[in-house]
Amino acid sequence: MEVIRGLHNLREKRRGTVATIGNFDGVHLGHRAVLDQCRDQAAQLGLPVSVVVFEPQPREYFAGDQAPPRLTRLRDKVSLLGECGIDRVLVLPFNERLRCLTAMEFIDQVLVEGLGVRHLVVGDDFRFGCDRSGDFHLLSVAGAHHGFAVEHTRTFCMDDERVSSTRVRTTLACGNFTAAARLMGRPYAYRGRVVRDQQRGRTIGVPTANLLLSRGALVLRGVYAVMVQIEGEAEFYPAVANVGWRPTVGSSRPVLEAHLLDYDGDLYDRHLRVVPCIKLRNEMSFDSFESLKTQIQDDIRQTREYFEQHAQGGFQHDEAQSLFPLASAPCAREAVTHDSSAGHPADHDDG
């Protein structure tokens, strides 16, 4: 799969494609249905499939810290799109220049001159251009003039409700990892490289592997029992992880710090995949390091008990989500009250 950053990197040989435009945050089953639509049309026309995404996402540009938390970083999103069989991802920087493009300028510069779109798949509520003046009708008219067809996305529902990024966020915030996996078609996971940090965990016998998270609102926040996979290995290791700002020791940005149970090895600079399975509690501030140490030992105990109760033949593979012991609710009902992802409305193109 090819990743193109900015219109200026498009070349004549890349013109002619079936395309779709959106956030694709989380690349959930609703997104995958749209991508299937594009691939079916591309197969008929003998063309590649291109996905146009924006960085930052438009809602982040306009709302800043009030924007909904991301489900996936750009790097992970691109990787997931590649796994879906997409040929090309065009990443457009969402800046003042792009924001000021009129709807017709967007069509001319991005769709016609840039991509050479032959078939476009977008939601019938899709809005674009300065002040969101462009809509599905304008695209259809322009397509008839420039020679490309416009098709609306087919709504993908599960349990009689539309699958959207907002629905996934809400489900995760409630601690229902089982339902989130059904909506996404895979367990929700963090990915990242282990970085060096304060190393305070080593002083109390609980060394942690730390992954830096994107700044801003967090989809999850608190302490979780997780499964950790080290890049290049098939095995998943049970672990306890804190996701957030570590109020007791302080942090300049959000961090995921995971203590792998019964693991002895150097993880610095290794890439990890971390799958949250159940929320144990909210993130808390402690009066002393000794109090924190006591709570961490209790978190480890709960984590061991959870995985001992749910382990069935080990955790060697992840082809089926059923092999992960995903919970449908937190350990304690009050554990969901401080998640920063709750209460955000859906974007118009959130699906």
CSV table of C-alpha atoms in Angstrom, one decimal:
chain,number,residue,atom,x,y,z
A,1,MET,CA,0.0,0.0,0.0
A,2,GLU,CA,1.2,3.5,-0.9
A,3,VAL,CA,0.9,6.5,1.5
A,4,ILE,CA,0.9,9.9,-0.1
A,5,ARG,CA,1.3,13.0,2.1
A,6,GLY,CA,-0.2,16.1,0.5
A,7,LEU,CA,-1.6,16.9,-2.9
A,8,HIS,CA,1.8,18.1,-4.1
A,9,ASN,CA,3.1,14.5,-4.0
A,10,LEU,CA,0.5,13.2,-6.4
A,11,ARG,CA,1.8,12.3,-9.8
A,12,GLU,CA,0.1,11.9,-13.2
A,13,LYS,CA,0.6,8.1,-13.1
A,14,ARG,CA,-1.5,8.0,-9.9
A,15,ARG,CA,-4.6,9.5,-11.5
A,16,GLY,CA,-7.6,7.3,-12.0
A,17,THR,CA,-9.1,5.7,-9.0
A,18,VAL,CA,-12.1,4.7,-6.9
A,19,ALA,CA,-12.0,6.9,-3.8
A,20,THR,CA,-13.7,7.5,-0.5
A,21,ILE,CA,-13.2,10.3,2.0
A,22,GLY,CA,-13.5,10.4,5.8
A,23,ASN,CA,-11.9,10.1,9.2
A,24,PHE,CA,-11.9,6.3,9.4
A,25,ASP,CA,-11.1,6.6,13.1
A,26,GLY,CA,-10.8,3.1,14.5
A,27,VAL,CA,-11.4,1.4,11.1
A,28,HIS,CA,-14.4,-0.4,12.5
A,29,LEU,CA,-16.9,-2.7,10.7
A,30,GLY,CA,-18.8,0.3,9.4
A,31,HIS,CA,-15.7,1.6,7.7
A,32,ARG,CA,-14.8,-1.8,6.4
A,33,ALA,CA,-18.3,-2.0,4.7
A,34,VAL,CA,-17.5,1.2,2.9
A,35,LEU,CA,-14.1,-0.1,1.9
A,36,ASP,CA,-15.7,-3.3,0.6
A,37,GLN,CA,-18.0,-1.1,-1.5
A,38,CYS,CA,-15.0,0.7,-3.0
A,39,ARG,CA,-13.1,-2.6,-3.7
A,40,ASP,CA,-16.1,-4.1,-5.4
A,41,GLN,CA,-16.4,-1.1,-7.7
A,42,ALA,CA,-12.6,-0.9,-8.3
A,43,ALA,CA,-12.6,-4.6,-9.4
A,44,GLN,CA,-15.3,-3.8,-12.0
A,45,LEU,CA,-13.4,-0.8,-13.3
A,46,GLY,CA,-9.9,-2.3,-13.0
A,47,LEU,CA,-8.7,0.6,-10.8
A,48,PRO,CA,-7.0,1.0,-7.5
A,49,VAL,CA,-8.8,2.1,-4.3
A,50,SER,CA,-7.8,5.4,-2.6
A,51,VAL,CA,-8.8,6.6,0.8
A,52,VAL,CA,-8.5,10.3,1.6
A,53,VAL,CA,-8.0,11.2,5.3
A,54,PHE,CA,-7.1,14.4,7.0
A,55,GLU,CA,-4.4,15.2,9.6
A,56,PRO,CA,-5.4,16.5,12.0
A,57,GLN,CA,-9.0,15.4,11.8
A,58,PRO,CA,-11.3,18.3,11.0
A,59,ARG,CA,-13.0,18.2,14.4
A,60,GLU,CA,-9.6,18.4,16.1
A,61,TYR,CA,-8.7,21.4,14.0
A,62,PHE,CA,-11.8,23.3,14.9
A,63,ALA,CA,-12.5,22.1,18.5
A,64,GLY,CA,-9.0,21.5,19.8
A,65,ASP,CA,-9.1,19.9,23.2
A,66,GLN,CA,-12.9,19.6,23.0
A,67,ALA,CA,-12.7,17.1,20.1
A,68,PRO,CA,-13.5,13.5,20.7
A,69,PRO,CA,-10.5,11.3,21.6
A,70,ARG,CA,-9.0,9.3,18.8
A,71,LEU,CA,-9.5,5.6,18.6
A,72,THR,CA,-6.4,5.2,16.4
A,73,ARG,CA,-3.3,7.3,15.7
A,74,LEU,CA,-2.6,8.1,12.0
A,75,ARG,CA,0.1,5.4,11.9
A,76,ASP,CA,-2.2,2.7,13.2
A,77,LYS,CA,-5.1,3.9,11.0
A,78,VAL,CA,-2.9,3.7,7.9
A,79,SER,CA,-1.7,0.2,8.9
A,80,LEU,CA,-5.3,-1.0,9.4
A,81,LEU,CA,-6.4,0.4,6.1
A,82,GLY,CA,-3.6,-1.5,4.4
A,83,GLU,CA,-4.9,-4.7,6.1
A,84,CYS,CA,-8.2,-4.0,4.4
A,85,GLY,CA,-6.7,-4.2,1.0
A,86,ILE,CA,-6.6,-0.5,0.2
A,87,ASP,CA,-4.1,0.5,-2.5
A,88,ARG,CA,-3.4,4.1,-1.6
A,89,VAL,CA,-4.0,6.5,1.3
A,90,LEU,CA,-3.8,10.2,0.6
A,91,VAL,CA,-3.2,12.2,3.8
A,92,LEU,CA,-4.2,15.8,3.4
A,93,PRO,CA,-2.9,18.3,6.1
A,94,PHE,CA,-6.0,20.0,7.5
A,95,ASN,CA,-4.8,23.6,7.7
A,96,GLU,CA,-6.0,27.1,7.0
A,97,ARG,CA,-5.3,26.7,3.3
A,98,LEU,CA,-7.4,23.5,3.0
A,99,ARG,CA,-10.1,24.9,5.2
A,100,CYS,CA,-10.5,27.9,2.9
A,101,LEU,CA,-11.0,25.9,-0.2
A,102,THR,CA,-14.5,26.3,-1.6
A,103,ALA,CA,-16.5,23.2,-2.4
A,104,MET,CA,-15.8,23.5,-6.1
A,105,GLU,CA,-12.1,24.2,-5.5
A,106,PHE,CA,-11.9,21.0,-3.4
A,107,ILE,CA,-13.6,19.0,-6.2
A,108,ASP,CA,-11.3,20.5,-8.8
A,109,GLN,CA,-8.0,20.3,-6.9
A,110,VAL,CA,-8.4,17.1,-4.9
A,111,LEU,CA,-10.8,14.9,-6.8
A,112,VAL,CA,-10.4,15.9,-10.5
A,113,GLU,CA,-6.8,17.3,-10.9
A,114,GLY,CA,-5.3,15.4,-8.0
A,115,LEU,CA,-6.7,11.9,-7.9
A,116,GLY,CA,-8.5,11.7,-11.2
A,117,VAL,CA,-11.5,10.1,-9.5
A,118,ARG,CA,-13.6,7.8,-11.6
A,119,HIS,CA,-16.0,6.6,-8.8
A,120,LEU,CA,-16.5,8.3,-5.4
A,121,VAL,CA,-18.1,6.6,-2.4
A,122,VAL,CA,-19.3,9.0,0.4
A,123,GLY,CA,-22.1,9.3,2.9
A,124,ASP,CA,-25.2,11.1,1.6
A,125,ASP,CA,-24.7,13.5,4.6
A,126,PHE,CA,-21.1,14.3,3.6
A,127,ARG,CA,-20.2,18.0,3.8
A,128,PHE,CA,-17.0,19.6,2.6
A,129,GLY,CA,-15.5,22.9,1.5
A,130,CYS,CA,-15.3,26.2,3.2
A,131,ASP,CA,-18.2,26.6,5.7
A,132,ARG,CA,-19.2,23.0,4.7
A,133,SER,CA,-21.0,24.4,1.6
A,134,GLY,CA,-20.5,21.3,-0.5
A,135,ASP,CA,-22.8,18.3,-0.2
A,136,PHE,CA,-23.7,15.0,-2.0
A,137,HIS,CA,-25.9,16.8,-4.5
A,138,LEU,CA,-23.1,19.1,-5.6
A,139,LEU,CA,-20.7,16.1,-5.9
A,140,SER,CA,-23.3,14.3,-8.1
A,141,VAL,CA,-23.6,17.4,-10.4
A,142,ALA,CA,-19.8,17.9,-10.6
A,143,GLY,CA,-19.3,14.1,-11.2
A,144,ALA,CA,-21.7,14.2,-14.2
A,145,HIS,CA,-19.7,17.2,-15.6
A,146,HIS,CA,-16.2,15.7,-14.9
A,147,GLY,CA,-17.0,12.1,-15.7
A,148,PHE,CA,-17.0,10.4,-12.3
A,149,ALA,CA,-19.9,8.6,-10.6
A,150,VAL,CA,-20.9,9.3,-7.0
A,151,GLU,CA,-22.4,6.5,-4.8
A,152,HIS,CA,-23.6,6.9,-1.2
A,153,THR,CA,-22.3,4.6,1.5
A,154,ARG,CA,-24.6,1.9,2.7
A,155,THR,CA,-25.4,2.1,6.4
A,156,PHE,CA,-23.9,-0.7,8.4
A,157,CYS,CA,-25.9,-1.6,11.5
A,158,MET,CA,-25.4,-4.1,14.3
A,159,ASP,CA,-28.1,-4.8,16.8
A,160,ASP,CA,-30.4,-2.4,14.9
A,161,GLU,CA,-28.0,0.6,15.5
A,162,ARG,CA,-25.5,2.2,13.1
A,163,VAL,CA,-21.9,1.3,13.8
A,164,SER,CA,-19.9,4.5,14.2
A,165,SER,CA,-16.7,5.7,15.8
A,166,THR,CA,-18.8,7.5,18.5
A,167,ARG,CA,-20.6,4.3,19.3
A,168,VAL,CA,-17.2,2.5,19.7
A,169,ARG,CA,-15.9,5.3,22.0
A,170,THR,CA,-19.0,5.1,24.1
A,171,THR,CA,-18.8,1.3,24.4
A,172,LEU,CA,-15.1,1.5,25.4
A,173,ALA,CA,-15.8,4.2,28.0
A,174,CYS,CA,-18.4,2.0,29.6
A,175,GLY,CA,-15.8,-0.8,29.9
A,176,ASN,CA,-17.6,-3.1,27.5
A,177,PHE,CA,-14.6,-4.5,25.6
A,178,THR,CA,-16.7,-7.4,24.3
A,179,ALA,CA,-19.1,-5.2,22.5
A,180,ALA,CA,-16.3,-2.9,21.2
A,181,ALA,CA,-14.6,-5.9,19.7
A,182,ARG,CA,-17.8,-6.8,17.9
A,183,LEU,CA,-18.2,-3.3,16.5
A,184,MET,CA,-14.5,-3.1,15.4
A,185,GLY,CA,-14.1,-6.6,14.2
A,186,ARG,CA,-11.1,-7.1,16.5
A,187,PRO,CA,-10.2,-6.3,20.1
A,188,TYR,CA,-9.4,-2.7,20.8
A,189,ALA,CA,-5.6,-2.3,21.3
A,190,TYR,CA,-2.8,0.2,21.8
A,191,ARG,CA,0.4,0.0,19.8
A,192,GLY,CA,3.7,1.7,20.4
A,193,ARG,CA,7.4,1.6,21.1
A,194,VAL,CA,8.6,1.3,24.7
A,195,VAL,CA,10.4,4.4,25.9
A,196,ARG,CA,12.6,5.2,28.9
A,197,ASP,CA,10.9,7.0,31.7
A,198,GLN,CA,11.3,7.7,35.4
A,199,GLN,CA,11.8,4.0,36.1
A,200,ARG,CA,10.2,4.3,39.6
A,201,GLY,CA,8.5,1.0,39.1
A,202,ARG,CA,11.8,-0.8,39.4
A,203,THR,CA,12.3,0.6,42.9
A,204,ILE,CA,9.2,-1.3,44.2
A,205,GLY,CA,9.7,-4.5,42.1
A,206,VAL,CA,7.2,-3.7,39.4
A,207,PRO,CA,9.1,-2.5,36.3
A,208,THR,CA,6.8,-1.1,33.6
A,209,ALA,CA,7.0,-0.8,29.8
A,210,ASN,CA,5.9,2.7,28.9
A,211,LEU,CA,4.2,3.8,25.7
A,212,LEU,CA,3.6,7.5,25.1
A,213,LEU,CA,0.1,8.4,24.1
A,214,SER,CA,-1.3,11.2,21.9
A,215,ARG,CA,-1.9,14.4,23.7
A,216,GLY,CA,-5.5,15.4,24.4
A,217,ALA,CA,-8.6,13.5,25.5
A,218,LEU,CA,-8.2,9.8,26.1
A,219,VAL,CA,-10.5,7.0,25.0
A,220,LEU,CA,-9.6,5.1,28.1
A,221,ARG,CA,-8.3,6.2,31.5
A,222,GLY,CA,-7.6,4.2,34.5
A,223,VAL,CA,-6.1,0.8,35.5
A,224,TYR,CA,-6.7,-2.3,33.4
A,225,ALA,CA,-5.9,-5.9,33.2
A,226,VAL,CA,-4.4,-6.3,29.7
A,227,MET,CA,-2.8,-8.7,27.3
A,228,VAL,CA,0.6,-7.6,25.8
A,229,GLN,CA,2.2,-8.9,22.7
A,230,ILE,CA,5.8,-8.1,21.9
A,231,GLU,CA,6.5,-7.5,18.2
A,232,GLY,CA,7.9,-10.6,16.5
A,233,GLU,CA,6.4,-13.0,19.1
A,234,ALA,CA,3.2,-15.0,19.0
A,235,GLU,CA,2.7,-15.1,22.7
A,236,PHE,CA,0.5,-12.7,24.7
A,237,TYR,CA,1.6,-11.9,28.3
A,238,PRO,CA,-0.9,-11.0,31.0
A,239,ALA,CA,-0.2,-7.6,32.5
A,240,VAL,CA,-1.6,-4.8,34.5
A,241,ALA,CA,-1.6,-1.3,32.9
A,242,ASN,CA,-2.2,2.3,33.9
A,243,VAL,CA,-3.5,4.6,31.2
A,244,GLY,CA,-3.5,8.3,31.9
A,245,TRP,CA,-1.5,11.0,33.6
A,246,ARG,CA,-0.1,9.3,36.7
A,247,PRO,CA,-1.3,11.9,39.2
A,248,THR,CA,0.9,10.6,42.0
A,249,VAL,CA,4.2,10.9,40.2
A,250,GLY,CA,3.3,13.4,37.6
A,251,SER,CA,3.6,13.3,33.8
A,252,SER,CA,3.9,15.9,31.0
A,253,ARG,CA,1.8,13.8,28.7
A,254,PRO,CA,-0.5,10.8,28.9
A,255,VAL,CA,1.3,7.4,29.2
A,256,LEU,CA,0.4,3.8,29.1
A,257,GLU,CA,2.6,1.9,31.6
A,258,ALA,CA,2.3,-1.9,31.7
A,259,HIS,CA,3.7,-4.3,34.2
A,260,LEU,CA,4.0,-7.8,32.5
A,261,LEU,CA,3.4,-10.5,35.0
A,262,ASP,CA,6.2,-13.0,35.4
A,263,TYR,CA,8.1,-11.5,32.5
A,264,ASP,CA,11.9,-11.0,32.7
A,265,GLY,CA,13.5,-9.2,29.8
A,266,ASP,CA,14.5,-5.8,28.4
A,267,LEU,CA,11.7,-4.2,26.5
A,268,TYR,CA,13.2,-0.8,25.7
A,269,ASP,CA,12.6,0.2,22.1
A,270,ARG,CA,10.5,-2.9,21.5
A,271,HIS,CA,7.1,-2.4,19.9
A,272,LEU,CA,4.1,-3.7,21.8
A,273,ARG,CA,0.5,-4.4,21.2
A,274,VAL,CA,-1.6,-3.9,24.4
A,275,VAL,CA,-5.2,-5.2,24.5
A,276,PRO,CA,-7.3,-4.0,27.5
A,277,CYS,CA,-9.5,-6.8,28.8
A,278,ILE,CA,-11.2,-5.3,31.9
A,279,LYS,CA,-11.1,-2.1,33.8
A,280,LEU,CA,-10.1,-2.5,37.4
A,281,ARG,CA,-10.4,1.0,38.7
A,282,ASN,CA,-10.1,4.7,38.0
A,283,GLU,CA,-6.7,6.5,38.0
A,284,MET,CA,-6.2,7.9,41.5
A,285,SER,CA,-3.7,10.2,43.3
A,286,PHE,CA,-2.1,8.8,46.5
A,287,ASP,CA,-0.7,10.6,49.5
A,288,SER,CA,2.5,8.6,49.5
A,289,PHE,CA,4.6,6.3,47.3
A,290,GLU,CA,4.0,3.6,49.9
A,291,SER,CA,0.2,3.8,49.4
A,292,LEU,CA,0.7,3.7,45.7
A,293,LYS,CA,2.8,0.6,46.1
A,294,THR,CA,0.1,-1.1,48.2
A,295,GLN,CA,-2.5,-0.4,45.6
A,296,ILE,CA,-0.4,-1.6,42.7
A,297,GLN,CA,0.1,-4.9,44.5
A,298,ASP,CA,-3.7,-5.2,44.9
A,299,ASP,CA,-4.1,-4.4,41.1
A,300,ILE,CA,-1.6,-7.2,40.3
A,301,ARG,CA,-3.6,-9.6,42.5
A,302,GLN,CA,-6.9,-8.7,40.8
A,303,THR,CA,-5.2,-9.1,37.4
A,304,ARG,CA,-3.8,-12.5,38.2
A,305,GLU,CA,-7.2,-13.7,39.6
A,306,TYR,CA,-9.0,-12.4,36.5
A,307,PHE,CA,-6.8,-14.2,34.0
A,308,GLU,CA,-6.7,-17.4,36.0
A,309,GLN,CA,-10.5,-17.4,36.0
A,310,HIS,CA,-10.7,-16.8,32.2
A,311,ALA,CA,-7.7,-18.6,30.8
A,312,GLN,CA,-8.6,-21.4,28.4
A,313,GLY,CA,-5.6,-23.1,26.9
A,314,GLY,CA,-3.4,-20.0,27.0
A,315,PHE,CA,-3.2,-16.9,24.9
A,316,GLN,CA,-1.0,-17.8,22.0
A,317,HIS,CA,-3.2,-16.5,19.1
A,318,ASP,CA,-5.5,-13.7,18.3
A,319,GLU,CA,-7.3,-14.8,15.1
A,320,ALA,CA,-10.5,-15.0,17.0
A,321,GLN,CA,-11.5,-12.4,19.5
A,322,SER,CA,-13.0,-15.1,21.7
A,323,LEU,CA,-9.5,-16.1,22.7
A,324,PHE,CA,-9.2,-12.8,24.6
A,325,PRO,CA,-10.9,-12.7,28.0
A,326,LEU,CA,-12.7,-9.5,27.2
A,327,ALA,CA,-15.1,-8.1,29.9
A,328,SER,CA,-18.5,-6.5,29.2
A,329,ALA,CA,-18.3,-4.3,32.3
A,330,PRO,CA,-15.6,-2.9,34.7
A,331,CYS,CA,-14.8,-4.6,38.0
A,332,ALA,CA,-16.6,-1.8,39.8
A,333,ARG,CA,-19.5,0.2,38.3
A,334,GLU,CA,-18.1,3.5,39.4
A,335,ALA,CA,-14.9,2.8,37.4
A,336,VAL,CA,-16.4,4.4,34.3
A,337,THR,CA,-17.3,7.8,35.8
A,338,HIS,CA,-14.1,9.7,35.0
A,339,ASP,CA,-13.5,8.5,31.4
A,340,SER,CA,-12.8,11.6,29.2
A,341,SER,CA,-14.5,10.1,26.2
A,342,ALA,CA,-18.0,10.2,27.5
A,343,GLY,CA,-20.4,12.8,26.4
A,344,HIS,CA,-18.9,13.8,23.1
A,345,PRO,CA,-21.4,14.1,20.2
A,346,ALA,CA,-21.0,12.3,17.0
A,347,ASP,CA,-19.3,14.0,14.0
A,348,HIS,CA,-21.3,14.4,10.9
A,349,ASP,CA,-18.9,12.0,9.1
A,350,ASP,CA,-18.1,10.0,12.2
A,351,GLY,CA,-19.1,6.6,10.8
